[in-house]
Structures are given as structure tokens and as C-alpha cells.
């Protein structure tokens, strides 16, 4: 059986701020943006395709939406050092610069809403 990931949901307070970050700083493109109840259903796709991020309006009453915890989303780059340089030049804030770990290269970046994400190297 072959499985792949099609979407990962990121819960945000401000959908437009999140779209601006993922498109403007990360270089993703919006693939879906349509009404969804009182909010919007928004999907963005990384350059070159792959699993899409769903930018979902969080309910402020949901527990466990801590921004300071890394999301279990790991982005991979062919060259983590070059990707770090390019993203940092676009204004992406890294809380951990790329470094070689026993398991491979690792870095951590933050979106404009404060969520942390991992960046590794293929």
C-alpha cells in the first residue's frame, strides 16, 4: 500500500497574516481560497508541489494551541544552508540556525504568528 500526505493543518488566529507569511516569505502559492462558514478555507502549496498547508482559523477556546511548541511539520531542502540564507533574506526568523546533528542537518524557523517549524536537509 502506498500512502502520502496531502495536507497538514496549521491553526492560526489571523488567516491573512499567515497567507502573507507562507506566500511572501516562504514562496508558497495559494491553491484554494474559498468561504468556509464565517471564515475561509485556504490551502497553500510549497514551491515544486507536495503536501499542502491548510491555513485554518483557530477557535480561541480550543486548548493546546501553544505557539511556542514546534509543530510536527518538518520541511526538507536540498541545501539547508542555502535555503536558510534565502529565507532569512526574505525576513523569515530562525530560532535555530542550520547545524549538523547526529541524525542530519536541522534548523528551526518561526512564522509571523509565532509557530515553530523544523527544516532539515534531504
Coordinates of N, CA and C in Angstrom, one line a residue:
X1 N 0.9 -1.2 0.0 CA 0.0 0.0 0.0 C 0.9 1.2 0.0
X2 N 0.6 2.2 -0.9 CA 1.4 3.4 -0.9 C 0.5 4.5 -0.4
X3 N 1.1 5.3 0.6 CA 0.4 6.4 1.2 C 1.3 7.6 1.1
X4 N 0.7 8.8 1.0 CA 1.4 10.0 1.0 C 0.5 11.1 1.8
X5 N 1.2 12.1 2.2 CA 0.5 13.2 2.9 C 0.0 14.2 1.9
X6 N -1.3 14.6 2.0 CA -1.8 15.6 1.1 C -2.0 16.9 1.7
X7 N -2.2 17.0 3.0 CA -2.5 18.3 3.7 C -2.0 18.2 5.2
X8 N -1.6 19.3 5.7 CA -1.3 19.5 7.1 C -1.9 20.8 7.5
X9 N -2.7 20.8 8.6 CA -3.4 22.0 9.0 C -2.6 22.7 10.1
X10 N -2.5 24.0 9.8 CA -1.9 25.0 10.7 C -3.0 25.9 11.3
X11 N -3.1 25.9 12.6 CA -4.2 26.7 13.2 C -3.6 28.1 13.5
X12 N -4.3 29.1 13.1 CA -3.8 30.5 13.2 C -5.0 31.4 13.7
X13 N -4.6 32.5 14.3 CA -5.6 33.5 14.7 C -5.9 34.4 13.6
X14 N -4.9 34.7 12.7 CA -5.1 35.6 11.6 C -4.8 34.9 10.3
X15 N -5.8 34.5 9.5 CA -5.6 33.8 8.3 C -4.8 34.6 7.3
X16 N -5.1 35.9 7.1 CA -4.4 36.7 6.1 C -2.9 36.9 6.5
X17 N -2.7 37.1 7.7 CA -1.3 37.2 8.1 C -0.5 35.9 7.8
X18 N -1.1 34.8 8.0 CA -0.5 33.5 7.7 C -0.3 33.3 6.2
X19 N -1.3 33.7 5.4 CA -1.1 33.6 4.0 C 0.0 34.5 3.5
X20 N 0.1 35.7 4.0 CA 1.1 36.6 3.7 C 2.5 36.0 4.0
X21 N 2.6 35.4 5.1 CA 3.9 34.8 5.5 C 4.3 33.6 4.6
X22 N 3.3 32.7 4.4 CA 3.6 31.5 3.6 C 3.9 31.8 2.1
X23 N 3.2 32.8 1.6 CA 3.4 33.2 0.2 C 4.5 34.2 0.0
X24 N 4.6 35.2 0.8 CA 5.6 36.3 0.6 C 6.9 35.9 1.1
X25 N 7.1 35.2 2.2 CA 8.4 34.9 2.8 C 8.8 33.5 2.4
X26 N 7.9 32.5 2.4 CA 8.3 31.1 2.1 C 8.2 30.7 0.7
X27 N 7.5 31.6 -0.2 CA 7.4 31.3 -1.6 C 6.4 30.3 -2.0
X28 N 5.4 30.0 -1.1 CA 4.3 29.0 -1.4 C 3.3 29.8 -2.3
X29 N 2.4 29.0 -2.9 CA 1.4 29.6 -3.7 C 0.0 29.1 -3.1
X30 N -1.0 30.0 -3.2 CA -2.3 29.7 -2.8 C -3.0 28.8 -3.8
X31 N -3.4 27.6 -3.4 CA -4.1 26.7 -4.4 C -5.6 26.7 -4.1
X32 N -6.1 27.1 -2.9 CA -7.5 27.2 -2.6 C -7.7 28.3 -1.7
X33 N -8.7 29.1 -1.9 CA -9.1 30.2 -1.0 C -10.6 30.4 -1.3
X34 N -11.4 29.9 -0.4 CA -12.9 30.0 -0.6 C -13.6 30.1 0.8
X35 N -14.8 30.6 0.8 CA -15.5 30.8 2.0 C -15.7 29.4 2.7
X36 N -15.6 29.4 4.1 CA -15.8 28.2 4.9 C -16.5 28.7 6.1
X37 N -17.8 28.6 6.2 CA -18.5 29.1 7.3 C -18.3 30.6 7.4
X38 N -18.0 31.1 8.6 CA -17.7 32.5 8.8 C -16.3 32.9 8.4
X39 N -15.4 31.9 8.1 CA -14.0 32.2 7.8 C -13.7 31.7 6.3
X40 N -12.5 31.3 6.1 CA -12.1 30.9 4.8 C -11.4 29.5 4.8
X41 N -11.5 28.8 3.8 CA -10.7 27.5 3.6 C -9.5 27.9 2.7
X42 N -8.3 27.9 3.2 CA -7.2 28.3 2.5 C -6.1 27.2 2.5
X43 N -5.7 26.8 1.3 CA -4.6 25.9 1.1 C -3.4 26.5 0.4
X44 N -2.2 26.3 0.9 CA -1.0 26.8 0.2 C -0.1 25.6 -0.1
X45 N 0.6 25.7 -1.2 CA 1.5 24.6 -1.7 C 2.9 25.1 -1.8
X46 N 3.9 24.3 -1.4 CA 5.3 24.7 -1.5 C 5.8 24.7 -2.9
X47 N 6.8 25.5 -3.1 CA 7.4 25.5 -4.5 C 7.7 24.1 -4.9
X48 N 7.4 23.8 -6.1 CA 7.7 22.4 -6.6 C 6.6 21.4 -6.3
X49 N 5.5 21.8 -5.6 CA 4.4 20.9 -5.2 C 4.7 20.2 -3.9
X50 N 3.8 19.2 -3.7 CA 3.9 18.5 -2.4 C 2.7 18.7 -1.5
X51 N 2.8 18.2 -0.3 CA 1.7 18.4 0.7 C 1.4 19.8 0.8
X52 N 0.1 20.1 0.9 CA -0.4 21.5 1.1 C -0.6 21.8 2.6
X53 N -0.4 23.0 2.9 CA -0.8 23.5 4.3 C -2.2 24.1 4.2
X54 N -3.0 23.7 5.2 CA -4.3 24.3 5.3 C -4.2 25.4 6.4
X55 N -4.5 26.6 6.0 CA -4.4 27.7 7.0 C -5.8 27.9 7.6
X56 N -6.0 27.4 8.8 CA -7.3 27.2 9.4 C -7.4 28.2 10.5
X57 N -8.5 28.9 10.6 CA -8.8 29.9 11.7 C -9.1 29.1 13.0
X58 N -8.2 29.3 13.9 CA -8.3 28.6 15.2 C -9.5 29.2 16.1
X59 N -10.1 28.3 16.8 CA -11.1 28.8 17.8 C -10.3 29.1 19.0
X60 N -10.4 30.3 19.5 CA -9.7 30.7 20.7 C -10.0 29.9 22.0
X61 N -11.1 29.1 21.9 CA -11.4 28.3 23.1 C -10.8 26.9 23.1
X62 N -10.2 26.6 21.9 CA -9.5 25.3 21.9 C -8.3 25.2 22.8
X63 N -8.2 24.2 23.5 CA -7.0 24.1 24.4 C -5.8 23.6 23.6
X64 N -4.6 23.8 24.1 CA -3.4 23.2 23.5 C -2.9 23.8 22.2
X65 N -3.2 25.1 22.0 CA -2.7 25.7 20.7 C -1.4 26.6 21.1
X66 N -0.5 26.1 21.9 CA 0.7 26.8 22.3 C 1.5 27.1 21.1
X67 N 1.8 28.4 20.9 CA 2.7 28.8 19.8 C 4.1 28.5 20.0
X68 N 4.6 28.3 21.2 CA 6.0 28.1 21.4 C 6.4 26.6 21.3
X69 N 5.5 25.8 21.0 CA 5.8 24.4 20.7 C 6.0 24.1 19.3
X70 N 7.0 23.4 18.9 CA 7.2 23.2 17.4 C 6.1 22.3 16.9
X71 N 5.6 22.7 15.7 CA 4.6 21.9 15.0 C 5.3 20.6 14.6
X72 N 4.6 19.5 14.4 CA 5.2 18.3 14.0 C 5.2 18.3 12.4
X73 N 5.8 19.4 11.9 CA 5.9 19.6 10.5 C 7.4 19.8 10.2
X74 N 8.0 18.9 9.4 CA 9.4 19.0 9.0 C 9.5 19.3 7.5
X75 N 10.1 20.5 7.2 CA 10.3 20.8 5.8 C 11.8 20.3 5.5
X76 N 11.9 19.8 4.3 CA 13.2 19.4 3.8 C 13.7 20.3 2.6
X77 N 15.0 20.5 2.6 CA 15.6 21.3 1.5 C 16.7 20.5 1.0
X78 N 17.1 20.7 -0.3 CA 18.2 20.0 -0.9 C 19.5 20.6 -0.3
X79 N 19.6 21.9 0.0 CA 20.7 22.5 0.6 C 20.2 23.4 1.7
X80 N 20.3 23.0 3.0 CA 19.7 23.7 4.1 C 20.4 25.0 4.3
X81 N 21.7 25.1 4.1 CA 22.4 26.3 4.3 C 22.0 27.4 3.3
X82 N 21.9 27.0 2.1 CA 21.4 28.0 1.1 C 20.0 28.4 1.3
X83 N 19.1 27.4 1.6 CA 17.7 27.7 1.9 C 17.6 28.6 3.1
X84 N 18.4 28.4 4.1 CA 18.3 29.3 5.3 C 18.7 30.7 4.9
X85 N 19.8 30.8 4.1 CA 20.2 32.2 3.6 C 19.0 32.9 2.8
X86 N 18.4 32.1 1.9 CA 17.3 32.7 1.1 C 16.1 33.1 2.0
X87 N 15.7 32.2 2.9 CA 14.6 32.5 3.7 C 14.8 33.7 4.7
X88 N 16.0 33.7 5.3 CA 16.4 34.7 6.2 C 16.4 36.1 5.5
X89 N 16.9 36.1 4.2 CA 16.9 37.3 3.4 C 15.5 37.8 3.1
X90 N 14.5 36.9 3.1 CA 13.1 37.3 2.9 C 12.4 37.7 4.2
X91 N 13.1 37.6 5.3 CA 12.6 38.0 6.6 C 12.1 36.9 7.5
X92 N 12.3 35.6 7.1 CA 12.0 34.5 8.0 C 12.9 34.5 9.2
X93 N 12.3 34.4 10.4 CA 13.1 34.4 11.6 C 13.5 32.9 12.0
X94 N 14.7 32.7 12.2 CA 15.2 31.3 12.6 C 15.5 31.4 14.1
X95 N 15.0 30.5 14.8 CA 15.3 30.4 16.3 C 16.5 29.4 16.5
X96 N 16.8 28.6 15.5 CA 18.0 27.7 15.5 C 18.6 27.8 14.1
X97 N 19.8 28.2 14.0 CA 20.5 28.3 12.7 C 20.8 26.8 12.2
X98 N 21.0 26.6 10.9 CA 21.3 25.2 10.5 C 22.5 24.7 11.2
X99 N 22.4 23.5 11.7 CA 23.6 22.8 12.3 C 23.5 21.3 12.0
X100 N 24.7 20.7 12.0 CA 24.8 19.3 11.8 C 24.5 18.6 13.1
X101 N 23.5 17.7 13.1 CA 23.2 16.9 14.3 C 23.6 15.4 14.0
X102 N 23.6 14.6 15.0 CA 24.0 13.2 14.7 C 23.0 12.5 13.7
X103 N 21.8 13.0 13.6 CA 20.8 12.4 12.6 C 20.8 13.2 11.3
X104 N 21.5 14.3 11.2 CA 21.4 15.1 10.0 C 21.4 16.6 10.3
X105 N 21.2 17.4 9.2 CA 21.1 18.8 9.4 C 19.7 19.2 10.0
X106 N 19.7 20.3 10.8 CA 18.5 20.7 11.4 C 18.5 22.2 11.6
X107 N 17.4 22.8 11.5 CA 17.2 24.3 11.8 C 15.7 24.4 12.2
X108 N 15.4 25.5 12.9 CA 14.1 25.8 13.3 C 13.7 27.2 12.9
X109 N 12.6 27.4 12.3 CA 12.1 28.8 11.9 C 10.8 29.1 12.5
X110 N 10.4 30.4 12.6 CA 9.2 30.8 13.2 C 8.3 31.5 12.1
X111 N 7.0 31.3 12.1 CA 6.2 32.1 11.2 C 5.8 33.3 11.9
X112 N 5.0 34.2 11.2 CA 4.7 35.5 11.8 C 3.7 35.4 13.0
X113 N 3.1 34.3 13.1 CA 2.1 34.1 14.2 C 2.8 33.5 15.4
X114 N 4.1 33.1 15.3 CA 4.9 32.6 16.4 C 5.0 31.1 16.4
X115 N 4.5 30.3 15.5 CA 4.6 28.9 15.4 C 6.0 28.5 15.0
X116 N 6.5 27.4 15.5 CA 7.9 27.0 15.2 C 7.8 25.8 14.2
X117 N 8.7 25.7 13.3 CA 8.7 24.6 12.3 C 10.2 24.2 12.1
X118 N 10.4 22.9 11.8 CA 11.7 22.4 11.6 C 12.0 22.4 10.1
X119 N 13.3 22.6 9.8 CA 13.9 22.5 8.5 C 15.0 21.5 8.5
X120 N 14.9 20.5 7.6 CA 16.0 19.5 7.5 C 16.6 19.5 6.1
X121 N 17.5 18.6 5.9 CA 18.1 18.5 4.6 C 17.9 17.1 4.0
X122 N 17.5 17.0 2.8 CA 17.3 15.7 2.2 C 18.6 14.9 2.1

